[in-house]
Short mmCIF file of C-alpha atoms in Angstrom, two decimals:
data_model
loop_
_atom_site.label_atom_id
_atom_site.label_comp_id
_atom_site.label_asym_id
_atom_site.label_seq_id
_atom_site.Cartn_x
_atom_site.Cartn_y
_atom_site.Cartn_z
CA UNK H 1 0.00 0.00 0.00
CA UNK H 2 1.78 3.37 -0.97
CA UNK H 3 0.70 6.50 0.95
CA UNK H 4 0.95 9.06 -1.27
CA UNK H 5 -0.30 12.51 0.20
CA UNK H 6 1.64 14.88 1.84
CA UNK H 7 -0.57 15.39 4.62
CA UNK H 8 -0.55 11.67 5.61
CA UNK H 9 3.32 11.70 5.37
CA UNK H 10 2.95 14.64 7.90
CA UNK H 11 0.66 13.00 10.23
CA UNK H 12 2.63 9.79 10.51
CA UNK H 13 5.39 11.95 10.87
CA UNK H 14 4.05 13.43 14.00
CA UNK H 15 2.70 10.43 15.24
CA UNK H 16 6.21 8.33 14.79
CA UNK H 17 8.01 11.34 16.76
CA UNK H 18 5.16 11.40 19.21
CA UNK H 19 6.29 7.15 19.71
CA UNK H 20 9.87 7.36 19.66
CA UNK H 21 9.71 11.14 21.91
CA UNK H 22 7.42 9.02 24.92
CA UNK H 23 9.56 5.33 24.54
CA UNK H 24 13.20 6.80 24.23
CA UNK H 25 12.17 8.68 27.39
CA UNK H 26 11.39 5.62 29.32
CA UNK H 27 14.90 4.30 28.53
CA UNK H 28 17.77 4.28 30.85
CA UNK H 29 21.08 5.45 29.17
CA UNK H 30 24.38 6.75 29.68
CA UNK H 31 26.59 8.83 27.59
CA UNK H 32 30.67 7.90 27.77
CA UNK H 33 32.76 10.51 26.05
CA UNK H 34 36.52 10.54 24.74
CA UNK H 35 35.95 13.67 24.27
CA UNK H 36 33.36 15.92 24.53
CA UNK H 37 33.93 18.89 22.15
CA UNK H 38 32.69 16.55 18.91
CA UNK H 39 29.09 16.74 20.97
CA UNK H 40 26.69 19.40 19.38
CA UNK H 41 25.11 19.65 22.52
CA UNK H 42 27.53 21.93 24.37
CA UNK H 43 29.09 25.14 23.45
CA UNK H 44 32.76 24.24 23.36
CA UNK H 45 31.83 21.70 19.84
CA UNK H 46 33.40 23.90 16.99
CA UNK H 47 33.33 23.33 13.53
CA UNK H 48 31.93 21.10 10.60
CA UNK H 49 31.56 17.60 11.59
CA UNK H 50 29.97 14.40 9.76
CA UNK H 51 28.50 12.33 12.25
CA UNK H 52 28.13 8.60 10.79
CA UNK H 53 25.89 6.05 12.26
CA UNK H 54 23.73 3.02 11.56
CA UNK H 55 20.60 2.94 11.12
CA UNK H 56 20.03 1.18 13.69
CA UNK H 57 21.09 4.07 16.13
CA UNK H 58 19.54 6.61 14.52
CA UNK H 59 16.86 6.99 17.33
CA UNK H 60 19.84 8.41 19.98
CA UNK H 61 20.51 11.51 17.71
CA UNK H 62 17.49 12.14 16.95
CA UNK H 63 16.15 12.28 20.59
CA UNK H 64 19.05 13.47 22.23
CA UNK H 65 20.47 16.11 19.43
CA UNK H 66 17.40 18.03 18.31
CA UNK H 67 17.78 21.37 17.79
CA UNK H 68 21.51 21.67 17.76
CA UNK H 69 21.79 23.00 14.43
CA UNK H 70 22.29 19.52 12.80
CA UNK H 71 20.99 18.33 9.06
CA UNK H 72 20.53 14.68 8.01
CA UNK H 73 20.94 12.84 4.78
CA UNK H 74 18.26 11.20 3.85
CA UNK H 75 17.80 9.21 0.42
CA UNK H 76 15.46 10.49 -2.01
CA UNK H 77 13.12 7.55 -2.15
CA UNK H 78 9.79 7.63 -0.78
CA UNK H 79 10.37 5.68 2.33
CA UNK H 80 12.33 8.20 3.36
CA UNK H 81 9.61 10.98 3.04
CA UNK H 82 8.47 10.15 6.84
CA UNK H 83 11.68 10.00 8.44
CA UNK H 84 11.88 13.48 6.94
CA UNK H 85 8.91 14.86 8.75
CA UNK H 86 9.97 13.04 12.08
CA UNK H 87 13.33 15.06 11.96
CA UNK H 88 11.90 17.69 11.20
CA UNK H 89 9.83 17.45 14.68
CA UNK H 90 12.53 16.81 16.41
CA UNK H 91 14.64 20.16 14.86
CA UNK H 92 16.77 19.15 12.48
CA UNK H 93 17.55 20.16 9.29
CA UNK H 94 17.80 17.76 6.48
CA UNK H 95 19.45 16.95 2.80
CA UNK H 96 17.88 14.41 0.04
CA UNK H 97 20.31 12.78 -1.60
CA UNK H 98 22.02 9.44 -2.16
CA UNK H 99 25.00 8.02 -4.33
CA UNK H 100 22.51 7.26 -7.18
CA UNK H 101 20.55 10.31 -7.01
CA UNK H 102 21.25 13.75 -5.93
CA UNK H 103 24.11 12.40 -4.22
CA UNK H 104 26.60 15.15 -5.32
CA UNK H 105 24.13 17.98 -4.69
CA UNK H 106 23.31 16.60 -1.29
CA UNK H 107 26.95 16.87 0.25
CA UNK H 108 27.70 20.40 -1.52
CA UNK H 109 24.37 21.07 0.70
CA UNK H 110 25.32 19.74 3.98
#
């Protein structure tokens, strides 16, 4: 089933930050640092970075990192269309682009 309107990729948008905003808060975490100047969160991080992660992880940044003047590459395919609207909850910026399309334009952005 494809969802197709915008509006619907906005409202699961919402919804999916809504779920990951109330879960990743009932976690229990810790944060170990070799050094704490590459961390967006506090004023003594500097500079351009490229943060790299899995996929898998991508729920710590998002919670954790909003609004610290970050962007995220996201692919241009469709799937991706949500995960744009649930960073964009959470404050960050964001890029479309991937090796087969837009790729080029996407890192000249970022």
């Amino acid at each position: 089933m494809k969802i197709e309107h915008p509006l619907l990729h906005r409202f699961g948008g919402l919804l999916a930050a809504a779920a990951v905003r109330w879960w990743m808060s009932s976690l229990d975490y810790q944060v170990a640092y070799y050094d704490r100047r590459i961390d967006p969160y506090y004023s003594d991080c500097r500079g351009q970075r490229i943060y790299i992660f899995w996929h898998e992880y991508i729920l710590f940044p998002l919670y954790l990192r909003g609004h610290c003047n970050l962007a995220m590459l996201l692919s241009r395919h469709r799937d991706a269309e949500i995960l744009s609207h649930v960073a964009h909850h959470f404050g960050f910026e964001f890029v479309r682009g991937s090796t087969k399309r837009g790729g080029v334009s996407a890192l000249r952005q970022l």
